[in-house]
Structures are given as C-alpha cells and as structure tokens.
Amino acid sequence: MTTTSAPSGLRRAARRLLTAAVAGMLLATAAVTATSAPAQAAGYTGPHPGTFTGLGFDTCAAPSDAEMTAWLQSPYRAVGIYIGGVNRGCAQDNLTPEWVASQQAKGWRFFPLYVGLQAPCTTYLRRIDPAQAAAQGLAAADDAATNARSLGLALKSTLILDIEHYDPGDAACSTAVVSFVGAWTARLHQHGYLSGLYTNTASGGLQDQVAAYWQSGYVRPDILDFANWDGVQTVADPAIPATYWAPKRRMKQYQGDHYETWGGVRLDIDSNYLDLELPSIRYQTGVITPSRPATRTVRPGSLRSPR
C-alpha cells in the first residue's frame, strides 16, 4: 500500500461540495509497507453500515466495480457513498443498484452520505432558510430515503446528513440547523431509515447537537459521524460527552484528503473508524411523500432517538 497526502480544503467540502473553494498546499508524502490483507468478508444484504467495527473510507465518486475488488486487499471494509443532496459535488456514474448489489456480494458495508443544504451562516450558495428549516429538513429526508430505496439500501440503514463547518455562537443559525436536523431525523424514522449527522469537532454543528441532545421534543440523530483529523482511530473525543451517542453510535473521520494505493489502484480518500451497533428501535415504514403524511400512525415515542 502507498499513501500520499493530498491538498487540504474545507473539511470534506474540499472535494464534495459544488460551492467549496479548494484551499491549502501539498502536505506531505509517505510510503507505508503493506501488511497481509484481511480476508474477504462474506456477502452482506442487511442495513448499512449496521453493526460494524472497523475501518472505512470515502471518496468523492463511487469507485468502479474493478477498483472496489482491488481494494479488498486494503484494511477497509466499509465505504462512504454519496447518495444525493443539492450540494453533492461529484457525478456518480458508478453508483447504481447493480453496483450496490455487487459490492454487497463482496462483503462491503456502506455509510450513505447526503450533502444537502448547509448552515445559513456559511457562504455556501445552497443554504437552509431559517424560516423554512423544518420543512426543508423533511424534504431532504424524503429525497434521501427515495434515493436509498432506489439503490436497494435496506431499511434501518443509516443515512448521514453532511453538515459542513460553521462558526459557533450565532443563535439564529444554530436554531435553523437544529430544526433542520431534527426534522430530517424524524422523517427518516418515518421512512424506516436511521439518521446520522456528519460534522467536525470545531464546528458549531457539533456544539449545537451536544447542546440539543436532551432538548425536549428534539429528535436527535441516531449516529454521530465526526471529523477530527488527528490520525487516531478512536470514537472517543473530549468535545463529545462520554454518554452521548454511546455505546457504539459513533464513527470518526480521522484523516482527511490523501491518496492510498491498494491492489494497484490509487484513490483519493478520507479515512474513517466506525464503532456501530444497529439500534433496536421500531420505526414506521409507511410510504411518505412531501405532499402526503405517513400512511401509518406512529406509536408514541417511536420517533425518539435512543438514550
């Protein structure tokens, strides 16, 4: 395996968001000798990523089937796939139901990512409207669930909302993001999917979610996907209270943009460590459209995130 660092940028946005401005310089180059590759896992067809502890990578566009086969020589067994969102930055020519089925047959787990509207206090062109935050969160969840179903992702898969960095301290901005995320989570539960949130430890996104964790009526994300590029493969972080999203409800992006080569295939990736267990929560699975409410009555408390 060869690993080479790539130009840095606005967290994951440097390669993902259409409106992101790439910044930074070439950081370093390093070569690492490969150890023996993990054995190929058996085929998998359950919720994604489901119960999984181990390494994952994400890259802007889904690699080809041949590239994914080559990367079975890597230590990674989970891959991030960008299933939609108005700010998704790359074309997804390979991301089809057939591709999903092929990777599942090889044993790959997915962590599906949705790059939707961003915080209103950022400079992104496509941002949350504070006056429509909850409605926009519902619409984003409807779209994400439709895309997940179209790709053949099983119910109870976790769909992760990518909220890029925004500065903490803006009360109106925080209120809008929390409203959007709460609506996103509640709606995904109605569709039968779980909710995840990607943010970074220095962002208002994390601070606001921690502050809202026990807020009455708030439907928090089931899983926290946080970025801290310190290179440490752990899901513990001093910015996150130990009892929040625990146990096994976290994943960490521990290294940002860099190149790795496995099986002769070189990809530009972010590296992640996942420590997850599928929550045993009952969700509604009725078909929902933006113009029609859920087709079943939700049981009291069934939209509440695990505590």
Steps between C-alpha positions, in 0.01 A plus 500: 500500500614853427352803673553856389338810645298722268414874506290587801180704487178580681477169681309250288371792292828546317407217267129450564313828491438676171551840660813421701824681426799267512771637728833387639829364384643157442563378854734202480582176326555170674532135406374221722577132456185290474426225746298196405152600382191400696305205372204586279177518696195299409222671305282743692144617434391656830473862615803719431734534666308302763701344780859561399831583667795571274644727234320672216587748227307753299584657168321757289367266230421135551793293364444251223415138570854398404651760731287383789617144436862614505443679829401176667877482557469805728414502873176684416169317495254792495463768235321834503266556207353839414135426427376854436443855619501840330866551592633161396819579314574207266319310229420144606522302178579176685240535774217278376289226660714247314821650642353497851399135466844406366683667789266343755575160351870567564425584862535879489297709744382848403458818696266704277562876498262778398643847431199727535444864588765652722482728804357847427803669661742355242592628153365197313252594229250232599413563862222433747232767513442565873132565432464163323757291684270222622320470166832488319623229737191292421552546128866401524406183687232415242758536224767302684260216578383487138860478381585234758206286394590545134851370569365201689625603846315302765269664751674599826803608300645822640487800264755758608433871451821688417498838678826679431679733738330812627622728774333459839329785682233607251173420678276538195729280292512236772122496533459451126747213481356320803149537358614364164684204655214412735252497214743297286532238773128474578413465131763235437355302789160522334655360184658214696859626484737614771654846514863599519670838511847590376671801656843590630610550857579870454168581335189655641336188359641282774454755777137554403425127492658450840297791638178361350563138599246496787284782367132416549337397174825489306553190288875465503699308235549133583866500402768769519763511226763750610820626342820553694803457278743398774570159348373311805265208439256550786146625548578673830547876490510763776252715305231230534362401843583135564135396542378669180458276194622211708562218501584425138323791334804684363741507212800726449664643189855489634692596185399735221592520133787269414587235244531129566580218260372146552496221244666735255212752519567853628210694653463840668323423827409600853554232766242410764471281806151360570377355828131435449227269613162499330249659742200288590241771438158469337440735211209561273549361149208656317550671165524876542502779245557872558131562435358210701555409865602157621264218410515351850454640844830533678506343844569741784872528554586310182669804348721554801868439456666248733616628838 
